[in-house]
PDB file of C-alpha atoms in Angstrom:
ATOM      1  CA  UNK D  30      93.438  60.826 189.021  1.00 86.00           C
ATOM      2  CA  UNK D  31      92.524  63.708 188.106  1.00 93.00           C
ATOM      3  CA  UNK D  32      88.591  63.664 185.593  1.00 96.00           C
ATOM      4  CA  UNK D  33      89.075  66.376 182.850  1.00 97.00           C
ATOM      5  CA  UNK D  34      86.431  67.115 180.862  1.00 98.00           C
ATOM      6  CA  UNK D  35      87.222  68.384 177.204  1.00 98.00           C
ATOM      7  CA  UNK D  36      84.161  70.466 175.613  1.00 98.00           C
ATOM      8  CA  UNK D  37      83.664  71.383 171.824  1.00 97.00           C
ATOM      9  CA  UNK D  38      82.245  73.536 170.046  1.00 96.00           C
ATOM     10  CA  UNK D  39      82.837  73.049 165.941  1.00 94.00           C
ATOM     11  CA  UNK D  40      81.263  73.503 162.586  1.00 91.00           C
ATOM     12  CA  UNK D  41      83.040  71.531 160.278  1.00 92.00           C
ATOM     13  CA  UNK D  42      84.829  68.510 162.950  1.00 95.00           C
ATOM     14  CA  UNK D  43      88.170  69.973 163.131  1.00 97.00           C
ATOM     15  CA  UNK D  44      88.098  71.517 166.117  1.00 98.00           C
ATOM     16  CA  UNK D  45      87.213  68.248 167.659  1.00 98.00           C
ATOM     17  CA  UNK D  46      90.535  66.742 166.108  1.00 98.00           C
ATOM     18  CA  UNK D  47      92.446  69.376 168.085  1.00 98.00           C
ATOM     19  CA  UNK D  48      90.325  68.720 171.665  1.00 98.00           C
ATOM     20  CA  UNK D  49      91.303  64.571 171.058  1.00 98.00           C
ATOM     21  CA  UNK D  50      95.104  65.750 170.417  1.00 98.00           C
ATOM     22  CA  UNK D  51      94.707  67.174 173.965  1.00 98.00           C
ATOM     23  CA  UNK D  52      92.929  64.726 175.599  1.00 97.00           C
ATOM     24  CA  UNK D  53      95.778  62.061 174.018  1.00 97.00           C
ATOM     25  CA  UNK D  54      98.039  64.594 175.944  1.00 96.00           C
ATOM     26  CA  UNK D  55      95.763  64.528 179.019  1.00 95.00           C
ATOM     27  CA  UNK D  56      95.136  61.070 179.559  1.00 94.00           C
ATOM     28  CA  UNK D  57      98.506  59.675 181.007  1.00 91.00           C
ATOM     29  CA  UNK D  58      97.603  61.876 184.122  1.00 85.00           C
ATOM     30  CA  UNK D  59      93.939  61.680 184.027  1.00 90.00           C
ATOM     31  CA  UNK D  60      90.754  60.229 182.614  1.00 96.00           C
ATOM     32  CA  UNK D  61      89.440  62.086 180.207  1.00 97.00           C
ATOM     33  CA  UNK D  62      86.147  62.176 178.607  1.00 96.00           C
ATOM     34  CA  UNK D  63      85.333  64.794 175.883  1.00 97.00           C
ATOM     35  CA  UNK D  64      81.876  65.665 174.706  1.00 96.00           C
ATOM     36  CA  UNK D  65      80.043  68.513 172.801  1.00 96.00           C
ATOM     37  CA  UNK D  66      79.500  72.136 174.332  1.00 96.00           C
ATOM     38  CA  UNK D  67      76.237  71.330 173.764  1.00 93.00           C
ATOM     39  CA  UNK D  68      74.905  68.060 174.939  1.00 94.00           C
ATOM     40  CA  UNK D  69      76.759  68.560 178.120  1.00 93.00           C
ATOM     41  CA  UNK D  70      75.526  68.221 181.353  1.00 93.00           C
ATOM     42  CA  UNK D  71      75.983  70.009 184.487  1.00 94.00           C
ATOM     43  CA  UNK D  72      76.036  67.213 186.811  1.00 96.00           C
ATOM     44  CA  UNK D  73      79.311  66.324 183.934  1.00 95.00           C
ATOM     45  CA  UNK D  74      81.087  69.734 185.014  1.00 97.00           C
ATOM     46  CA  UNK D  75      80.825  68.843 188.415  1.00 97.00           C
ATOM     47  CA  UNK D  76      81.899  65.514 188.877  1.00 97.00           C
ATOM     48  CA  UNK D  77      85.025  67.263 185.780  1.00 97.00           C
ATOM     49  CA  UNK D  78      87.936  68.044 187.917  1.00 96.00           C
ATOM     50  CA  UNK D  79      89.134  69.959 185.410  1.00 97.00           C
ATOM     51  CA  UNK D  80      87.386  71.409 182.123  1.00 98.00           C
ATOM     52  CA  UNK D  81      88.651  72.597 179.161  1.00 98.00           C
ATOM     53  CA  UNK D  82      86.654  74.462 176.357  1.00 98.00           C
ATOM     54  CA  UNK D  83      87.560  74.753 173.130  1.00 98.00           C
ATOM     55  CA  UNK D  84      85.684  76.421 170.020  1.00 98.00           C
ATOM     56  CA  UNK D  85      85.785  77.237 166.598  1.00 97.00           C
ATOM     57  CA  UNK D  86      85.103  80.809 164.789  1.00 96.00           C
ATOM     58  CA  UNK D  87      82.861  81.257 161.623  1.00 92.00           C
ATOM     59  CA  UNK D  88      82.053  84.185 159.783  1.00 91.00           C
ATOM     60  CA  UNK D  89      84.439  85.761 162.479  1.00 90.00           C
ATOM     61  CA  UNK D  90      81.921  84.504 165.117  1.00 93.00           C
ATOM     62  CA  UNK D  91      82.069  81.378 168.379  1.00 95.00           C
ATOM     63  CA  UNK D  92      78.535  79.635 167.899  1.00 93.00           C
ATOM     64  CA  UNK D  93      75.686  81.286 170.429  1.00 93.00           C
ATOM     65  CA  UNK D  94      75.973  78.358 171.887  1.00 94.00           C
ATOM     66  CA  UNK D  95      79.145  79.010 173.953  1.00 95.00           C
ATOM     67  CA  UNK D  96      78.325  82.400 175.284  1.00 94.00           C
ATOM     68  CA  UNK D  97      74.923  80.908 176.619  1.00 94.00           C
ATOM     69  CA  UNK D  98      77.546  77.843 177.857  1.00 95.00           C
ATOM     70  CA  UNK D  99      79.902  80.506 179.584  1.00 94.00           C
ATOM     71  CA  UNK D 100      77.086  82.304 181.247  1.00 94.00           C
ATOM     72  CA  UNK D 101      75.144  79.111 182.194  1.00 96.00           C
ATOM     73  CA  UNK D 102      78.107  77.333 184.009  1.00 96.00           C
ATOM     74  CA  UNK D 103      80.748  80.419 184.779  1.00 97.00           C
ATOM     75  CA  UNK D 104      80.145  79.862 188.715  1.00 97.00           C
ATOM     76  CA  UNK D 105      81.437  75.759 187.907  1.00 97.00           C
ATOM     77  CA  UNK D 106      83.557  76.713 185.426  1.00 97.00           C
ATOM     78  CA  UNK D 107      84.855  79.063 187.498  1.00 97.00           C
ATOM     79  CA  UNK D 108      85.433  76.671 190.976  1.00 97.00           C
ATOM     80  CA  UNK D 109      87.637  74.506 188.756  1.00 96.00           C
ATOM     81  CA  UNK D 110      90.747  74.537 186.785  1.00 96.00           C
ATOM     82  CA  UNK D 111      90.290  75.452 183.476  1.00 97.00           C
ATOM     83  CA  UNK D 112      91.320  76.769 180.159  1.00 98.00           C
ATOM     84  CA  UNK D 113      90.027  77.970 176.519  1.00 98.00           C
ATOM     85  CA  UNK D 114      91.351  77.587 173.199  1.00 98.00           C
ATOM     86  CA  UNK D 115      89.639  78.735 169.733  1.00 98.00           C
ATOM     87  CA  UNK D 116      90.471  77.786 166.101  1.00 98.00           C
ATOM     88  CA  UNK D 117      90.464  80.012 163.570  1.00 97.00           C
ATOM     89  CA  UNK D 118      92.080  80.679 159.859  1.00 95.00           C
ATOM     90  CA  UNK D 119      93.397  84.082 161.304  1.00 95.00           C
ATOM     91  CA  UNK D 120      95.542  82.382 163.548  1.00 97.00           C
ATOM     92  CA  UNK D 121      97.860  81.186 160.588  1.00 97.00           C
ATOM     93  CA  UNK D 122      99.527  84.146 160.374  1.00 96.00           C
ATOM     94  CA  UNK D 123     102.170  84.548 163.173  1.00 96.00           C
ATOM     95  CA  UNK D 124     100.648  87.700 164.494  1.00 97.00           C
ATOM     96  CA  UNK D 125      97.349  86.604 165.283  1.00 97.00           C
ATOM     97  CA  UNK D 126      98.479  83.520 166.660  1.00 97.00           C
ATOM     98  CA  UNK D 127      98.631  84.042 170.381  1.00 96.00           C
ATOM     99  CA  UNK D 128      95.941  84.710 173.349  1.00 97.00           C
ATOM    100  CA  UNK D 129      97.291  88.485 173.197  1.00 97.00           C
ATOM    101  CA  UNK D 130      97.030  88.782 169.538  1.00 97.00           C
ATOM    102  CA  UNK D 131      94.046  86.617 168.576  1.00 98.00           C
ATOM    103  CA  UNK D 132      91.586  88.894 167.696  1.00 97.00           C
ATOM    104  CA  UNK D 133      88.353  86.035 168.225  1.00 97.00           C
ATOM    105  CA  UNK D 134      90.104  85.131 171.410  1.00 96.00           C
ATOM    106  CA  UNK D 135      89.895  89.081 172.513  1.00 97.00           C
ATOM    107  CA  UNK D 136      86.892  89.333 171.150  1.00 95.00           C
ATOM    108  CA  UNK D 137      85.614  86.056 173.418  1.00 95.00           C
ATOM    109  CA  UNK D 138      86.923  87.840 176.257  1.00 96.00           C
ATOM    110  CA  UNK D 139      85.237  90.767 176.001  1.00 95.00           C
ATOM    111  CA  UNK D 140      81.908  89.336 175.692  1.00 93.00           C
ATOM    112  CA  UNK D 141      82.040  86.676 177.751  1.00 94.00           C
ATOM    113  CA  UNK D 142      81.172  86.420 181.426  1.00 91.00           C
ATOM    114  CA  UNK D 143      83.287  83.519 181.979  1.00 96.00           C
ATOM    115  CA  UNK D 144      86.910  84.592 182.067  1.00 96.00           C
ATOM    116  CA  UNK D 145      89.201  80.725 181.909  1.00 97.00           C
ATOM    117  CA  UNK D 146      91.866  80.621 183.602  1.00 97.00           C
ATOM    118  CA  UNK D 147      94.629  79.838 180.349  1.00 97.00           C
ATOM    119  CA  UNK D 148      93.683  80.669 176.843  1.00 98.00           C
ATOM    120  CA  UNK D 149      94.966  79.099 173.803  1.00 98.00           C
ATOM    121  CA  UNK D 150      94.543  79.543 170.021  1.00 98.00           C
ATOM    122  CA  UNK D 151      95.551  77.517 167.344  1.00 98.00           C
ATOM    123  CA  UNK D 152      95.042  77.561 163.547  1.00 97.00           C
ATOM    124  CA  UNK D 153      92.466  75.445 162.135  1.00 96.00           C
ATOM    125  CA  UNK D 154      91.458  74.291 158.036  1.00 97.00           C
ATOM    126  CA  UNK D 155      90.233  75.032 155.256  1.00 97.00           C
ATOM    127  CA  UNK D 156      88.496  72.208 153.500  1.00 97.00           C
ATOM    128  CA  UNK D 157      86.927  73.218 150.934  1.00 97.00           C
ATOM    129  CA  UNK D 158      85.660  70.538 149.476  1.00 97.00           C
ATOM    130  CA  UNK D 159      83.569  69.559 152.583  1.00 96.00           C
ATOM    131  CA  UNK D 160      81.908  73.068 152.543  1.00 96.00           C
ATOM    132  CA  UNK D 161      78.360  73.189 150.715  1.00 96.00           C
ATOM    133  CA  UNK D 162      78.100  76.148 147.818  1.00 97.00           C
ATOM    134  CA  UNK D 163      77.472  79.387 149.940  1.00 96.00           C
ATOM    135  CA  UNK D 164      80.241  78.595 152.424  1.00 95.00           C
ATOM    136  CA  UNK D 165      83.322  77.378 150.250  1.00 96.00           C
ATOM    137  CA  UNK D 166      82.807  80.546 148.025  1.00 97.00           C
ATOM    138  CA  UNK D 167      82.038  82.903 150.973  1.00 95.00           C
ATOM    139  CA  UNK D 168      85.334  81.147 153.043  1.00 95.00           C
ATOM    140  CA  UNK D 169      86.857  81.321 149.463  1.00 96.00           C
ATOM    141  CA  UNK D 170      86.281  85.318 149.239  1.00 96.00           C
ATOM    142  CA  UNK D 171      87.525  85.899 152.151  1.00 95.00           C
ATOM    143  CA  UNK D 172      91.135  83.891 152.205  1.00 95.00           C
ATOM    144  CA  UNK D 173      91.313  86.330 149.084  1.00 97.00           C
ATOM    145  CA  UNK D 174      90.558  88.830 150.683  1.00 95.00           C
ATOM    146  CA  UNK D 175      93.300  87.876 153.603  1.00 93.00           C
ATOM    147  CA  UNK D 176      95.540  86.281 151.531  1.00 94.00           C
ATOM    148  CA  UNK D 177      94.977  83.003 152.278  1.00 96.00           C
ATOM    149  CA  UNK D 178      94.628  79.723 150.110  1.00 97.00           C
ATOM    150  CA  UNK D 179      91.926  79.900 147.123  1.00 97.00           C
ATOM    151  CA  UNK D 180      91.653  76.686 145.513  1.00 98.00           C
ATOM    152  CA  UNK D 181      88.373  75.148 146.352  1.00 97.00           C
ATOM    153  CA  UNK D 182      89.683  72.140 144.771  1.00 97.00           C
ATOM    154  CA  UNK D 183      91.978  71.203 147.990  1.00 97.00           C
ATOM    155  CA  UNK D 184      91.685  71.163 151.642  1.00 97.00           C
ATOM    156  CA  UNK D 185      94.272  73.167 153.959  1.00 98.00           C
ATOM    157  CA  UNK D 186      95.083  72.575 157.698  1.00 97.00           C
ATOM    158  CA  UNK D 187      97.270  75.379 159.438  1.00 98.00           C
ATOM    159  CA  UNK D 188      97.167  73.838 162.835  1.00 98.00           C
ATOM    160  CA  UNK D 189     100.302  73.467 164.466  1.00 97.00           C
ATOM    161  CA  UNK D 190     100.247  69.483 165.696  1.00 98.00           C
ATOM    162  CA  UNK D 191     103.581  70.940 168.152  1.00 97.00           C
ATOM    163  CA  UNK D 192     101.894  74.130 169.587  1.00 98.00           C
ATOM    164  CA  UNK D 193      98.460  72.265 170.819  1.00 98.00           C
ATOM    165  CA  UNK D 194     100.525  69.112 172.289  1.00 97.00           C
ATOM    166  CA  UNK D 195     102.666  72.267 174.298  1.00 97.00           C
ATOM    167  CA  UNK D 196      99.211  73.736 175.369  1.00 97.00           C
ATOM    168  CA  UNK D 197      98.184  70.466 176.721  1.00 96.00           C
ATOM    169  CA  UNK D 198     100.908  69.542 178.268  1.00 95.00           C
ATOM    170  CA  UNK D 199     101.403  72.420 180.576  1.00 93.00           C
ATOM    171  CA  UNK D 200      97.277  73.046 180.216  1.00 91.00           C
ATOM    172  CA  UNK D 201      97.272  73.002 184.193  1.00 87.00           C
ATOM    173  CA  UNK D 202     100.884  73.606 185.583  1.00 78.00           C
TER     174      UNK D 202
END
């Protein structure tokens, strides 16, 4: 049975939720561990047969820790079956919902030393009630500019869970 490590970098927790869903699907064929990318040890990565990394976007950028992680562990990641997915609100738009068309995934691939073998992109979640004052209003402004939802009293989940399931089922085939 394969040992599968799923690593996440999340701002508000939704990327972790997506990782949990992927873990459910992958647990049929392997022993799955989910870990925060920032807390993961080199030994955990070395002991895994397959590695999946998921990271969210905030204000147009992945967390800096993702890039230091991918630089530090590039050779280990390259030696294994691996995958990367990005979670962002831009992916709610059909024309920006694929690895080939999502600007944040394209930018990651240009900036990252690690070049994952499989790629995915998922629309995230806007959870206005959960945000602090600054984030709530900045994200609202961004959503207004991009014709997204702006009601700060509501949460808006854009994730296509069947797309997440399909990614998980086909990730290592």
